[in-house]
mmCIF file of C-alpha atoms in Angstrom:
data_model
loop_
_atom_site.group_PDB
_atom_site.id
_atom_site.type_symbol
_atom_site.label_atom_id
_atom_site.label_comp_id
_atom_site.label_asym_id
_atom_site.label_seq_id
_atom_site.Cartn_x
_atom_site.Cartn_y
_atom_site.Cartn_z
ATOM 1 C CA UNK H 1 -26.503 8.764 -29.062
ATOM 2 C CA UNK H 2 -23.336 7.930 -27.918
ATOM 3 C CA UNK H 3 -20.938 10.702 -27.159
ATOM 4 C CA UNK H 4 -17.268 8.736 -26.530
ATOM 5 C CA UNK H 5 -16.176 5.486 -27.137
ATOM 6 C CA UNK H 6 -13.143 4.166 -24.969
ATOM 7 C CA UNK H 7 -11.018 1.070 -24.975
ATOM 8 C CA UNK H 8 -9.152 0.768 -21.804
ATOM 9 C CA UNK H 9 -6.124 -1.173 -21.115
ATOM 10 C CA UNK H 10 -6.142 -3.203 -17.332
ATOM 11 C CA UNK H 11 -4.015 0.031 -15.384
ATOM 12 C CA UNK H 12 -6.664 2.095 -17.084
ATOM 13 C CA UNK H 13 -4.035 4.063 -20.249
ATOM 14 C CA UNK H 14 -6.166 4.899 -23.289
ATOM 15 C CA UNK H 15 -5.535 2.424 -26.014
ATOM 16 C CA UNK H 16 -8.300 3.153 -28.370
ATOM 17 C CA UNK H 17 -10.584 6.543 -28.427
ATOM 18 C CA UNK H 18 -13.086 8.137 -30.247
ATOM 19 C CA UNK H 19 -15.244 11.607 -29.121
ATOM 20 C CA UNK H 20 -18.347 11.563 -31.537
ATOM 21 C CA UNK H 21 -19.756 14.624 -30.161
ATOM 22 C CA UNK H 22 -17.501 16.467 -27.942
ATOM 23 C CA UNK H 23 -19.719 17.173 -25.275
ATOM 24 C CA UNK H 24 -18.311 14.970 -22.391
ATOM 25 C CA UNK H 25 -15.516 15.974 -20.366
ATOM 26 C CA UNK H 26 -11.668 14.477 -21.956
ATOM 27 C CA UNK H 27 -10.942 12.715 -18.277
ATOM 28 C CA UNK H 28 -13.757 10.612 -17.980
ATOM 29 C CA UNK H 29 -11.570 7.926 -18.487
ATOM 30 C CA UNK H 30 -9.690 9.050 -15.309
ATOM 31 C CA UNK H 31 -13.271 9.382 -13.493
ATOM 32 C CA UNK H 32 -14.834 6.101 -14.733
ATOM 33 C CA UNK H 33 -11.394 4.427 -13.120
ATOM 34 C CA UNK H 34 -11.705 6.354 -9.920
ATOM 35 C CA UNK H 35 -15.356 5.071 -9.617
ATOM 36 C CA UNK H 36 -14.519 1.527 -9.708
ATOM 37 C CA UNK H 37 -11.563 1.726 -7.379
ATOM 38 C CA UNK H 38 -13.463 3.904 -4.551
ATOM 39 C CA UNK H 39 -15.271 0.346 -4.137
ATOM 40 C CA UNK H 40 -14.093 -2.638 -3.058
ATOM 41 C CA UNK H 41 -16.950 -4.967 -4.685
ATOM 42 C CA UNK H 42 -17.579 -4.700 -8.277
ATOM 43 C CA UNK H 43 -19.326 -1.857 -9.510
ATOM 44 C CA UNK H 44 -22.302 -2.080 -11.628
ATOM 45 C CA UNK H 45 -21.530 -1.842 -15.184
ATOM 46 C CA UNK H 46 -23.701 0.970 -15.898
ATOM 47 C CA UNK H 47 -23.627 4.105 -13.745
ATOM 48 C CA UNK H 48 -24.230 7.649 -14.027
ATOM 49 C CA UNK H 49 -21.624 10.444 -12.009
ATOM 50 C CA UNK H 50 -22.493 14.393 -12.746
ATOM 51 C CA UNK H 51 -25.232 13.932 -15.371
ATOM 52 C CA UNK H 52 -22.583 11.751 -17.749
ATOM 53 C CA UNK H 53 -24.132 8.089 -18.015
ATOM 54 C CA UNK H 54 -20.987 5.221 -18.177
ATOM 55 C CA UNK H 55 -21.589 1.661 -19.713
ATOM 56 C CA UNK H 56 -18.806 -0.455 -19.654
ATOM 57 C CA UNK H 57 -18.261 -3.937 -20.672
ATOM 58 C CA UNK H 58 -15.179 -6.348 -19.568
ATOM 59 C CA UNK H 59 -13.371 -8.662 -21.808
ATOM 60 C CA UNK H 60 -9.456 -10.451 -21.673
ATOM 61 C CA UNK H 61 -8.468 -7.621 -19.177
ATOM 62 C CA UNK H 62 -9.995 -4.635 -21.711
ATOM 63 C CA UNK H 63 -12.493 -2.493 -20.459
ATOM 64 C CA UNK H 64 -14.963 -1.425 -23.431
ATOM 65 C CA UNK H 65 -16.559 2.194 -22.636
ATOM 66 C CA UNK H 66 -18.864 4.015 -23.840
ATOM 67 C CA UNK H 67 -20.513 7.533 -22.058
ATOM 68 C CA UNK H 68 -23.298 9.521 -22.987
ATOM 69 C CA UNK H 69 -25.244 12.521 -21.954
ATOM 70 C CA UNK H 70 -28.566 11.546 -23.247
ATOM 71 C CA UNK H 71 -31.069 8.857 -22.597
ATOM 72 C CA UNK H 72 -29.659 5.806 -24.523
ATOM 73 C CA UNK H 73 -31.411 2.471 -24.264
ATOM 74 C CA UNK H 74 -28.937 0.856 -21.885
ATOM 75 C CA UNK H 75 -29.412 -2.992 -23.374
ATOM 76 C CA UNK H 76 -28.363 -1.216 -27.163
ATOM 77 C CA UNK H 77 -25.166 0.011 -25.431
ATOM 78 C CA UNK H 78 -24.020 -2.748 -23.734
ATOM 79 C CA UNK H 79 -24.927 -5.210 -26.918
ATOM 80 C CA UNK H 80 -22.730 -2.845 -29.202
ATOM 81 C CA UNK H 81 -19.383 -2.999 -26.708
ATOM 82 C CA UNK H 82 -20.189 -6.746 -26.732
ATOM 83 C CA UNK H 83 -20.417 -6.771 -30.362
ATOM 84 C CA UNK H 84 -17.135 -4.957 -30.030
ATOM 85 C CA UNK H 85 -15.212 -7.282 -27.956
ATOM 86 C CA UNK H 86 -15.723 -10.039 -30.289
ATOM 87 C CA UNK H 87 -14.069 -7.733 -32.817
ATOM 88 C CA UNK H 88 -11.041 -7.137 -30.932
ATOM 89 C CA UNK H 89 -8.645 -10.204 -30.911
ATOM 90 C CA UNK H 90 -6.446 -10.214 -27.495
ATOM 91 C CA UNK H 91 -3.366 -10.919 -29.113
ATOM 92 C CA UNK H 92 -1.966 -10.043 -32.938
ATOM 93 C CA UNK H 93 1.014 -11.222 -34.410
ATOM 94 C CA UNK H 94 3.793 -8.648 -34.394
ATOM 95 C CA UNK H 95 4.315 -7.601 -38.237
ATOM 96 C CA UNK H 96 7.825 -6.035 -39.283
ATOM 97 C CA UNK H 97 7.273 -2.565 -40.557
ATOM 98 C CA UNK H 98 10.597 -0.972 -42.313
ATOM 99 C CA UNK H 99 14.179 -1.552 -42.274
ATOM 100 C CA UNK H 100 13.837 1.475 -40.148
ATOM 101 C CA UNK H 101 12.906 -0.678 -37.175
ATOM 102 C CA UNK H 102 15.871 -3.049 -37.013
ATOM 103 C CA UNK H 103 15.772 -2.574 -32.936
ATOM 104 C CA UNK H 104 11.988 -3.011 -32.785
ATOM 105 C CA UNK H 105 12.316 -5.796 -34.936
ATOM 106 C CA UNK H 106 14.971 -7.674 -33.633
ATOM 107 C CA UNK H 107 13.303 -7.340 -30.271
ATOM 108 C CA UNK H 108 9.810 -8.875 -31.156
ATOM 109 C CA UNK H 109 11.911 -12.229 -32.733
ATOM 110 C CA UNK H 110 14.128 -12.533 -29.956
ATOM 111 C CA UNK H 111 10.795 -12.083 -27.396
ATOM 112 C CA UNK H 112 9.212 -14.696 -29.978
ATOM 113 C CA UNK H 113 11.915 -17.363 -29.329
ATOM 114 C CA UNK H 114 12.540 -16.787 -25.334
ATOM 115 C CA UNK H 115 11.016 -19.843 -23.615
ATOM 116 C CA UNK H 116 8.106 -20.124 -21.623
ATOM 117 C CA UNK H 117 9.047 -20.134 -18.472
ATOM 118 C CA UNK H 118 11.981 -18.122 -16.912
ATOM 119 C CA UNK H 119 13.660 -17.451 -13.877
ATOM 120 C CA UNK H 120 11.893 -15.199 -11.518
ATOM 121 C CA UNK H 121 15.681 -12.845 -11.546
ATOM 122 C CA UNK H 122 15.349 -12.402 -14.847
ATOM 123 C CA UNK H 123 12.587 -9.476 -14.176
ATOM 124 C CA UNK H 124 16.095 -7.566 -13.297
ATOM 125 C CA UNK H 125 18.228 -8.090 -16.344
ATOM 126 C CA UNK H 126 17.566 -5.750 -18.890
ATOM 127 C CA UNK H 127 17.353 -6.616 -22.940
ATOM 128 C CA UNK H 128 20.202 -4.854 -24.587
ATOM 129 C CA UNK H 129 19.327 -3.337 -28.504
ATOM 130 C CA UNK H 130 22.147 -2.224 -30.618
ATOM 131 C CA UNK H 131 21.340 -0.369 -33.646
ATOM 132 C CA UNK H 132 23.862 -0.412 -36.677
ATOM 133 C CA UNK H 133 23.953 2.885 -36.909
ATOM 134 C CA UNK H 134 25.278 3.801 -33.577
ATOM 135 C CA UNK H 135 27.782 1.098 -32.743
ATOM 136 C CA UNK H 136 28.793 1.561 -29.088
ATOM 137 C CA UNK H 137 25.272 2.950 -27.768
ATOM 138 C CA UNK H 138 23.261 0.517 -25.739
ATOM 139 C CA UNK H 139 19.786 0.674 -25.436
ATOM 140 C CA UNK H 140 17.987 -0.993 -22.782
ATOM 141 C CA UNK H 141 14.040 -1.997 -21.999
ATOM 142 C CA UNK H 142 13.010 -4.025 -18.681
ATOM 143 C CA UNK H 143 10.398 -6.593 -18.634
ATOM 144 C CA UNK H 144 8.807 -5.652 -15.820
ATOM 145 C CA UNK H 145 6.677 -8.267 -13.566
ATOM 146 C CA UNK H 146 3.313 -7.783 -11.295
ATOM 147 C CA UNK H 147 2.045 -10.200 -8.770
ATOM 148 C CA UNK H 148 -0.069 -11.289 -5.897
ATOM 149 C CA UNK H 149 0.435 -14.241 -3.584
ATOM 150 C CA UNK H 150 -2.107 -14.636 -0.763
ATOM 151 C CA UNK H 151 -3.523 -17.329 1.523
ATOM 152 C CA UNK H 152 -6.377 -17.656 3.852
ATOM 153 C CA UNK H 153 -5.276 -18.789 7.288
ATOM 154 C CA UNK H 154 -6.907 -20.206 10.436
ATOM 155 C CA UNK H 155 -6.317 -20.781 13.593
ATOM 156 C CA UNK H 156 -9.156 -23.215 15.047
ATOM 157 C CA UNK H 157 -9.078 -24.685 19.054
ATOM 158 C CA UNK H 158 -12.275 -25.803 18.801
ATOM 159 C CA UNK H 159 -13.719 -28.910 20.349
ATOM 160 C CA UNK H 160 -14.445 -32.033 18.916
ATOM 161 C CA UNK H 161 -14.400 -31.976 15.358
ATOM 162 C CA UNK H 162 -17.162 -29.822 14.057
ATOM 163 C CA UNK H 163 -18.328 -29.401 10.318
ATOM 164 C CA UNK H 164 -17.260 -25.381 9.352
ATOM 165 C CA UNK H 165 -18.574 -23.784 6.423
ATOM 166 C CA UNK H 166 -16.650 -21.042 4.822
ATOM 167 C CA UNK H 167 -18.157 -19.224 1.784
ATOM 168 C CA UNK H 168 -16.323 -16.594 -0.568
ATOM 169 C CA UNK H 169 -16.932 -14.222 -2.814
ATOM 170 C CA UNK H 170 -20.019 -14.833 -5.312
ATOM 171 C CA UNK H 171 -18.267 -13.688 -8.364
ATOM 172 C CA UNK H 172 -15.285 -15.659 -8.157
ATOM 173 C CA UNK H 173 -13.773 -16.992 -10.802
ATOM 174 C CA UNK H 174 -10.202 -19.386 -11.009
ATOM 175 C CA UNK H 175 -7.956 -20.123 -13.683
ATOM 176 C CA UNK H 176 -10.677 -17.532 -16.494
ATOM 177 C CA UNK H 177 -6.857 -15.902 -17.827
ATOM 178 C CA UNK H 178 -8.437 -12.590 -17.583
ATOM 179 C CA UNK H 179 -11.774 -13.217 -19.094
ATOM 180 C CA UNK H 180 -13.934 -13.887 -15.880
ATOM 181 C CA UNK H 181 -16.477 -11.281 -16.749
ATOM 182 C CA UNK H 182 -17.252 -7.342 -15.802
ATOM 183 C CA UNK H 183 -16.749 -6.759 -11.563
ATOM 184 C CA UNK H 184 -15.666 -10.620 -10.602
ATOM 185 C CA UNK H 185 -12.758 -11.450 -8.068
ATOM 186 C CA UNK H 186 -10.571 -13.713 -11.096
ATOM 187 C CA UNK H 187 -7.517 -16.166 -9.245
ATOM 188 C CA UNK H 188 -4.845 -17.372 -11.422
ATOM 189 C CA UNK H 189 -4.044 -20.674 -9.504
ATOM 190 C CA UNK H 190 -5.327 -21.608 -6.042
ATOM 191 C CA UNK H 191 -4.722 -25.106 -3.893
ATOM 192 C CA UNK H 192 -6.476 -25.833 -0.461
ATOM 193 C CA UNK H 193 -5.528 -27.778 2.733
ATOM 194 C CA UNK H 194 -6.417 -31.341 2.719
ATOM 195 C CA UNK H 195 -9.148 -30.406 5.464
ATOM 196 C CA UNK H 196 -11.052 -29.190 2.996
ATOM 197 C CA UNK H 197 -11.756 -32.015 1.433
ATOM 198 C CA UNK H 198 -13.021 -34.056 4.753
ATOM 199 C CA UNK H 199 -14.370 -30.815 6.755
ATOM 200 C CA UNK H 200 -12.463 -31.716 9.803
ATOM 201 C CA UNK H 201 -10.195 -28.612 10.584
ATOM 202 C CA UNK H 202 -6.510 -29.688 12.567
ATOM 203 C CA UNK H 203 -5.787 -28.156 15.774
ATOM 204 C CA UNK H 204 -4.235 -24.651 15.685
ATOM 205 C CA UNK H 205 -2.716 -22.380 13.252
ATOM 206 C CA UNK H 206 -2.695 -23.987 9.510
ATOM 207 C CA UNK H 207 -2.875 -22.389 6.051
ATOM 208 C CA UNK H 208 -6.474 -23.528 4.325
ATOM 209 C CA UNK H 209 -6.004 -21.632 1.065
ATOM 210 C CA UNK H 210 -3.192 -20.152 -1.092
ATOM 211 C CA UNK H 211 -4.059 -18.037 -4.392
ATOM 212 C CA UNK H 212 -2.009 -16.686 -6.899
ATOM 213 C CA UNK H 213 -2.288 -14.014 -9.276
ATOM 214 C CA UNK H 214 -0.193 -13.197 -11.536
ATOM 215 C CA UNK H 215 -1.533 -10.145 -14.073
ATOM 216 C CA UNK H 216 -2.742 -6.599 -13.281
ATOM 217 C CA UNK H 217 -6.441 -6.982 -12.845
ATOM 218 C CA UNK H 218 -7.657 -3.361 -11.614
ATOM 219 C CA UNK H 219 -5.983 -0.141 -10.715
ATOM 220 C CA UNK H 220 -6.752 -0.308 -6.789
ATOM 221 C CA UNK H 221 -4.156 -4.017 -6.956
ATOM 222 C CA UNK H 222 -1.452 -0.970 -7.042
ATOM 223 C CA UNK H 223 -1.378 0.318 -2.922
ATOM 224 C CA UNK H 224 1.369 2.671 -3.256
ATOM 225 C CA UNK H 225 2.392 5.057 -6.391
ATOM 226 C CA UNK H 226 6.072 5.797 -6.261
ATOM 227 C CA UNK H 227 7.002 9.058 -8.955
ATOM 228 C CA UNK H 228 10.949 10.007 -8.467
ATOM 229 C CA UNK H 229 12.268 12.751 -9.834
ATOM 230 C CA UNK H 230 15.898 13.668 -10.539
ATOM 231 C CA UNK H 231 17.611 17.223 -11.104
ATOM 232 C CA UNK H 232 20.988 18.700 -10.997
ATOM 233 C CA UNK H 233 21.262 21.400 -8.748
ATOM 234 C CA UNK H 234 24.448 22.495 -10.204
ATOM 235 C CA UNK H 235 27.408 20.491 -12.356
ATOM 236 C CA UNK H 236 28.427 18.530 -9.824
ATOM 237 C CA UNK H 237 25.439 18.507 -7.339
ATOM 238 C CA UNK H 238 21.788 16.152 -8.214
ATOM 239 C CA UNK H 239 18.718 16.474 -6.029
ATOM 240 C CA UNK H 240 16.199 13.087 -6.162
ATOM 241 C CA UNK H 241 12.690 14.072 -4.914
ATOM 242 C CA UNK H 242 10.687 10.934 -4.436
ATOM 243 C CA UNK H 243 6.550 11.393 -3.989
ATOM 244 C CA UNK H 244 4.450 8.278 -2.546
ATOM 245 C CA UNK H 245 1.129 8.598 -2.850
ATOM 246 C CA UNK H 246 -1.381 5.754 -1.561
ATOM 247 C CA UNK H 247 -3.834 4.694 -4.242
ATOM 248 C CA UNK H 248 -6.149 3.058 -1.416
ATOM 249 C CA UNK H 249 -9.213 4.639 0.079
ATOM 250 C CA UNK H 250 -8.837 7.011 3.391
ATOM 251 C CA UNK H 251 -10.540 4.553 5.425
ATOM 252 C CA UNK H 252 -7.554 2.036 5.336
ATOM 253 C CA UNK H 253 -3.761 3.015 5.933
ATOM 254 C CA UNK H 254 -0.361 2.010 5.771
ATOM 255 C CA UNK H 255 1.347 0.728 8.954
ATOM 256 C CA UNK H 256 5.127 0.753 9.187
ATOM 257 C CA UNK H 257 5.848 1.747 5.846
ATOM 258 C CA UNK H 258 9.898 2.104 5.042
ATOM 259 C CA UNK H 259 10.942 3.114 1.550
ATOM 260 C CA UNK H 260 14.266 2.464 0.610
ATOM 261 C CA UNK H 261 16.977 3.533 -1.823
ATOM 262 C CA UNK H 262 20.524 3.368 -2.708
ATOM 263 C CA UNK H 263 22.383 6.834 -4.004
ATOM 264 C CA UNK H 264 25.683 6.627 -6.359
ATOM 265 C CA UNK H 265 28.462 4.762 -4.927
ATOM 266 C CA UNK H 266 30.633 7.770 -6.081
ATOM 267 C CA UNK H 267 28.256 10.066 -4.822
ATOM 268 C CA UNK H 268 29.409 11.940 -1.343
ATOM 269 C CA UNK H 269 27.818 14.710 1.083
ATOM 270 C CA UNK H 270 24.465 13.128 0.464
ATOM 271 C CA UNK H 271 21.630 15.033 2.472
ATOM 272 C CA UNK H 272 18.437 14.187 3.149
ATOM 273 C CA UNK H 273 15.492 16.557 4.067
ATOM 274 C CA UNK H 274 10.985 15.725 4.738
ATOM 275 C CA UNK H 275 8.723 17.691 3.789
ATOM 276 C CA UNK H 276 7.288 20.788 5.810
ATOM 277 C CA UNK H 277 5.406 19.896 8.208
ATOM 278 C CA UNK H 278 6.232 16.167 8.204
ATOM 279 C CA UNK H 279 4.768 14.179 11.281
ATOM 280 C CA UNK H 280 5.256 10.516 12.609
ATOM 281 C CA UNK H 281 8.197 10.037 9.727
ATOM 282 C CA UNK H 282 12.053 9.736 9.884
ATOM 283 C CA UNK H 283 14.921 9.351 7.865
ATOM 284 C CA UNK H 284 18.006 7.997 8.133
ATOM 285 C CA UNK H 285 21.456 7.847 5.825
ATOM 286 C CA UNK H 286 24.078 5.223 6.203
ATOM 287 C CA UNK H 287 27.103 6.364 4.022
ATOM 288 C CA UNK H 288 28.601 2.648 4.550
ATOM 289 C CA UNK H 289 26.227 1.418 2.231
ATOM 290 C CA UNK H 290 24.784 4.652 0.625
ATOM 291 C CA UNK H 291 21.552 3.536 1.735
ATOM 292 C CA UNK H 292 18.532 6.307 2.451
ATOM 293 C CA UNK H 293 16.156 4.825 5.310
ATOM 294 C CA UNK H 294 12.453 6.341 5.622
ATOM 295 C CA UNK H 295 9.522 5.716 7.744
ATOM 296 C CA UNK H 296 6.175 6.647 7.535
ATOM 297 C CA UNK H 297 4.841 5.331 10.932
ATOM 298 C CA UNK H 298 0.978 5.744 9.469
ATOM 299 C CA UNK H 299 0.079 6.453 6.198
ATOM 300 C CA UNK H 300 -3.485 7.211 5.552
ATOM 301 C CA UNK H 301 -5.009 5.967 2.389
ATOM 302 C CA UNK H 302 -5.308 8.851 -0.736
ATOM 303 C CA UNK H 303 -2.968 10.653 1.039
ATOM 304 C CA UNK H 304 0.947 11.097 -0.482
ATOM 305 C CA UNK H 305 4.123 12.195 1.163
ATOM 306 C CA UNK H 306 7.608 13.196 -0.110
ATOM 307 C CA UNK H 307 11.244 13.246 0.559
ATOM 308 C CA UNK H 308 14.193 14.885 -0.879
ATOM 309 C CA UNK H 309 17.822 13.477 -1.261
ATOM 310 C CA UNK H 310 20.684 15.813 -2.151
ATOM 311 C CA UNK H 311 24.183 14.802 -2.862
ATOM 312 C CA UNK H 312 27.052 14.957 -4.866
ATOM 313 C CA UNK H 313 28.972 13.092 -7.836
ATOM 314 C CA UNK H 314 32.240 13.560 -9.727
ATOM 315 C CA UNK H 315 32.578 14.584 -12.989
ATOM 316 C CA UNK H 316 31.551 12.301 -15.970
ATOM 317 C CA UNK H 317 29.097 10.214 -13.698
ATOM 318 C CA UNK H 318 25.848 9.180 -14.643
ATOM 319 C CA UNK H 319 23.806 9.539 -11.407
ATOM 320 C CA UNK H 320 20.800 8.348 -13.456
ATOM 321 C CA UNK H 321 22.092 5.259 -14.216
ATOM 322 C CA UNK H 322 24.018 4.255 -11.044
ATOM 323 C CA UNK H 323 20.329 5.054 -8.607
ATOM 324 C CA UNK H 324 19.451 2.075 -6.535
ATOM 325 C CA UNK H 325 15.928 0.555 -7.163
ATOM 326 C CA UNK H 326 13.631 2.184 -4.609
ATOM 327 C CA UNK H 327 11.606 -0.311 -2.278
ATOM 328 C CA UNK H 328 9.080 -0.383 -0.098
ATOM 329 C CA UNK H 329 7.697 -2.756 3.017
ATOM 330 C CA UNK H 330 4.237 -1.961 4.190
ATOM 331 C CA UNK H 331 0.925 -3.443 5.687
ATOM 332 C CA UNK H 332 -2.450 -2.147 5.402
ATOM 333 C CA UNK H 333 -5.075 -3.815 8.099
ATOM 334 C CA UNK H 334 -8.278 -5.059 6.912
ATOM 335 C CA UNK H 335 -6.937 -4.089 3.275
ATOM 336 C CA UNK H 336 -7.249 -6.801 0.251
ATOM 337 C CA UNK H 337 -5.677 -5.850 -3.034
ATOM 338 C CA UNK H 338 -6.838 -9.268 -4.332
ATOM 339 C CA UNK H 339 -10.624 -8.070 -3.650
ATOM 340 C CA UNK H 340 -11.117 -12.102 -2.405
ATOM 341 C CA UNK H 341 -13.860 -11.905 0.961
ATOM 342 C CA UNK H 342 -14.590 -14.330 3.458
ATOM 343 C CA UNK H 343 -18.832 -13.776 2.932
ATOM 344 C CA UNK H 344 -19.319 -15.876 6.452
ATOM 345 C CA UNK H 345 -17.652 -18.730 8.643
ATOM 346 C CA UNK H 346 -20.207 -20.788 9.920
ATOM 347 C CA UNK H 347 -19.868 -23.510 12.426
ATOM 348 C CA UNK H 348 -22.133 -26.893 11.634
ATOM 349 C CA UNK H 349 -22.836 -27.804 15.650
ATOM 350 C CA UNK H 350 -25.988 -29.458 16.626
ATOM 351 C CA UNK H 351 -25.460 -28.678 20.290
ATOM 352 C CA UNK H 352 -27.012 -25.235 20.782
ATOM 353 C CA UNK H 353 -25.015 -24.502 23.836
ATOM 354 C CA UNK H 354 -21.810 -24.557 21.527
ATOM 355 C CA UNK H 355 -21.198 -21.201 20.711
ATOM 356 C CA UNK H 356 -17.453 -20.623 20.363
ATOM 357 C CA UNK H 357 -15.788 -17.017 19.141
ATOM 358 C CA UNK H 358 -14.831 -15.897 15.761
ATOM 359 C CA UNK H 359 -13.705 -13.459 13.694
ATOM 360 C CA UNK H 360 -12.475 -12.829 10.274
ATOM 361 C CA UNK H 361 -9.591 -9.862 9.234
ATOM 362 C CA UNK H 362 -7.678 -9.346 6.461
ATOM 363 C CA UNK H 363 -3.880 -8.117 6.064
ATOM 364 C CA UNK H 364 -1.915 -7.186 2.411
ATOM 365 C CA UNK H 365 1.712 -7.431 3.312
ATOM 366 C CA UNK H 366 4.236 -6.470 0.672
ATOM 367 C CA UNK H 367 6.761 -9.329 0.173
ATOM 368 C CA UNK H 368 8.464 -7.767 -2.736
ATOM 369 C CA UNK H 369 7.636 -3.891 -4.074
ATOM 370 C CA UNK H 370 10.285 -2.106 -6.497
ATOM 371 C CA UNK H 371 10.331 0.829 -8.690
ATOM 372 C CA UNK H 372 13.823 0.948 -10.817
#
């Protein structure tokens, strides 16, 4: 007997529901998430957390849920959200609904007829919708982007040319367009060094793999959470409180993060003020360039911080609208948003007296992190 039925988008929103019995909790959506990104590996897809049995099947990104209290044959479970998967198409044609819709409408043809490919600044440009009923009134969605570029890179001194075996993850899969299966590591595009090919590494530093991917996969591919809010004090006075929370577990942390943002141009007497309390951070404000400055020397996974930026703008300003995007440099050691593992290096020598050192470590780097 099942007792909720869930189908979950990739960042984990609700998209389809249905409580049969009402005898589960409402957030074990929330907890099923939380149980996968604890991990780094892929989690089983059938587990059990306070007495509330989860079976979960994977397909084009969707996650396909079902929970129970009772004893349910596990096999009939997973065979119905299979069943289910094949009913759900991953993409449907937009249909036009009433004249009502003009904006929606308009939007879906113009999305229809963009090309394929386009310009990686055109993430920043927003689409501007103009109702006829309100001439003058703009109305503005951004297309918003998510990516990962990584590599593998090796530095080998080693002598003579010996045969190295590198193996990676199990579940792997490349180029599967979201549909690699429950709990694997999926790659969107990958190309390797030439060495690969003859298994005769070069001499120093060299890059053996790059990967690409270029979709949300999981929730834990999202470090950092950035939530900023904005008040007015008074008339003429706006306070922006900005919260950072890191999404990773509290084994890992963030080294030399900086977040950055830009307040009005028009805006003057701008203040800035940490939290209570607030150790191994600073802050800085240039009024040159209106720019805020802060560091978080450390910043322990799970664990969120906040700052708060007062200042002041003239009348008939939109302080909303003229905010800076807020951005953010960071590395977390031995941290791998992509989930892709080196299993083992091994070293093909037949000389048993050859025994040279190695060691394997991983590093996620932000190259480019935004909230607008």
């Amino acid at each position: 007997m099942i007792s909720q039925l869930f189908i979950l988008a990739p960042n984990g929103h609700t998209i389809v529901n249905k409580d049969y019995r009402g005898d589960v909790p409402k957030d074990s959506p929330e907890i099923f998430l939380r149980k996968l990104v604890e991990k780094s590996e892929g989690e089983a897809p059938i587990f059990n957390v306070d007495g509330v049995n989860y079976m979960c099947v994977r397909k084009n990104g969707l996650f396909f849920l079902a929970t129970t209290l009772h004893n349910v044959p596990p096999a009939f479970v997973i065979e119905l959200l299979t069943q289910l998967t094949k009913v759900c198409r991953p993409f449907n044609e937009p249909a036009p609904v009433s004249s009502g819709a003009t904006a929606t409408a308009r939007m879906m043809t113009s999305l229809k007829a963009a090309p394929k490919t386009m310009s990686s600044k055109a993430v920043h440009k927003p689409i501007a919708l103009r109702s006829d009923d309100r001439r003058g009134e703009k109305n503005e969605i951004f297309v918003r982007t998510f990516s990962i570029d990584g590599s593998i890179q090796m530095k080998s001194y080693l002598s003579g040319s010996p045969e190295l075996h590198l193996a990676l993850n199990d579940e792997l899969a490349i180029a599967s367009a979201g549909k690699g299966g429950y709990g694997m590591v999926e790659l969107d595009n990958v190309n390797f060094h030439e060495c690969v090919l003859v298994l005769e590494p070069p001499h120093g530093e060299f890059v053996l793999m790059n990967f690409h991917i270029g979709s949300l996969r999981h929730d834990g591919q999202i470090p950092f959470r950035l939530t900023p809010i904005m008040t007015a004090v008074t008339d003429y006075k706006q306070e922006l409180r900005l919260q950072v929370e890191a999404a990773f577990p509290d084994k890992y942390h963030g080294a030399n993060v900086k977040v950055q943002f830009t307040v009005p141009k028009s805006s003057t007497g701008a203040s800035v003020e940490l939290e209570p309390g607030a150790k191994g951070q600073t802050s800085e404000y240039d009024d040159s360039t209106k720019t805020v400055t802060w560091v978080i020397r450390k910043f322990v996974g799970t664990a969120s911080h906040s700052i708060s930026c007062k200042f002041v703008v003239g009348a008939g300003s939109n302080p909303r609208k003229e905010m800076g995007p807020i951005s953010m440099t960071f590395e977390i050691p031995m941290y791998n948003v992509s989930r892709l593992q080196v299993q083992h290096l091994k070293i093909v020598e037949r000389n048993k007296s050859y025994n040279p050192h190695r060691w394997v470590r991983c590093l996620t780097h932000a190259d480019s992190y935004v909230c607008r």
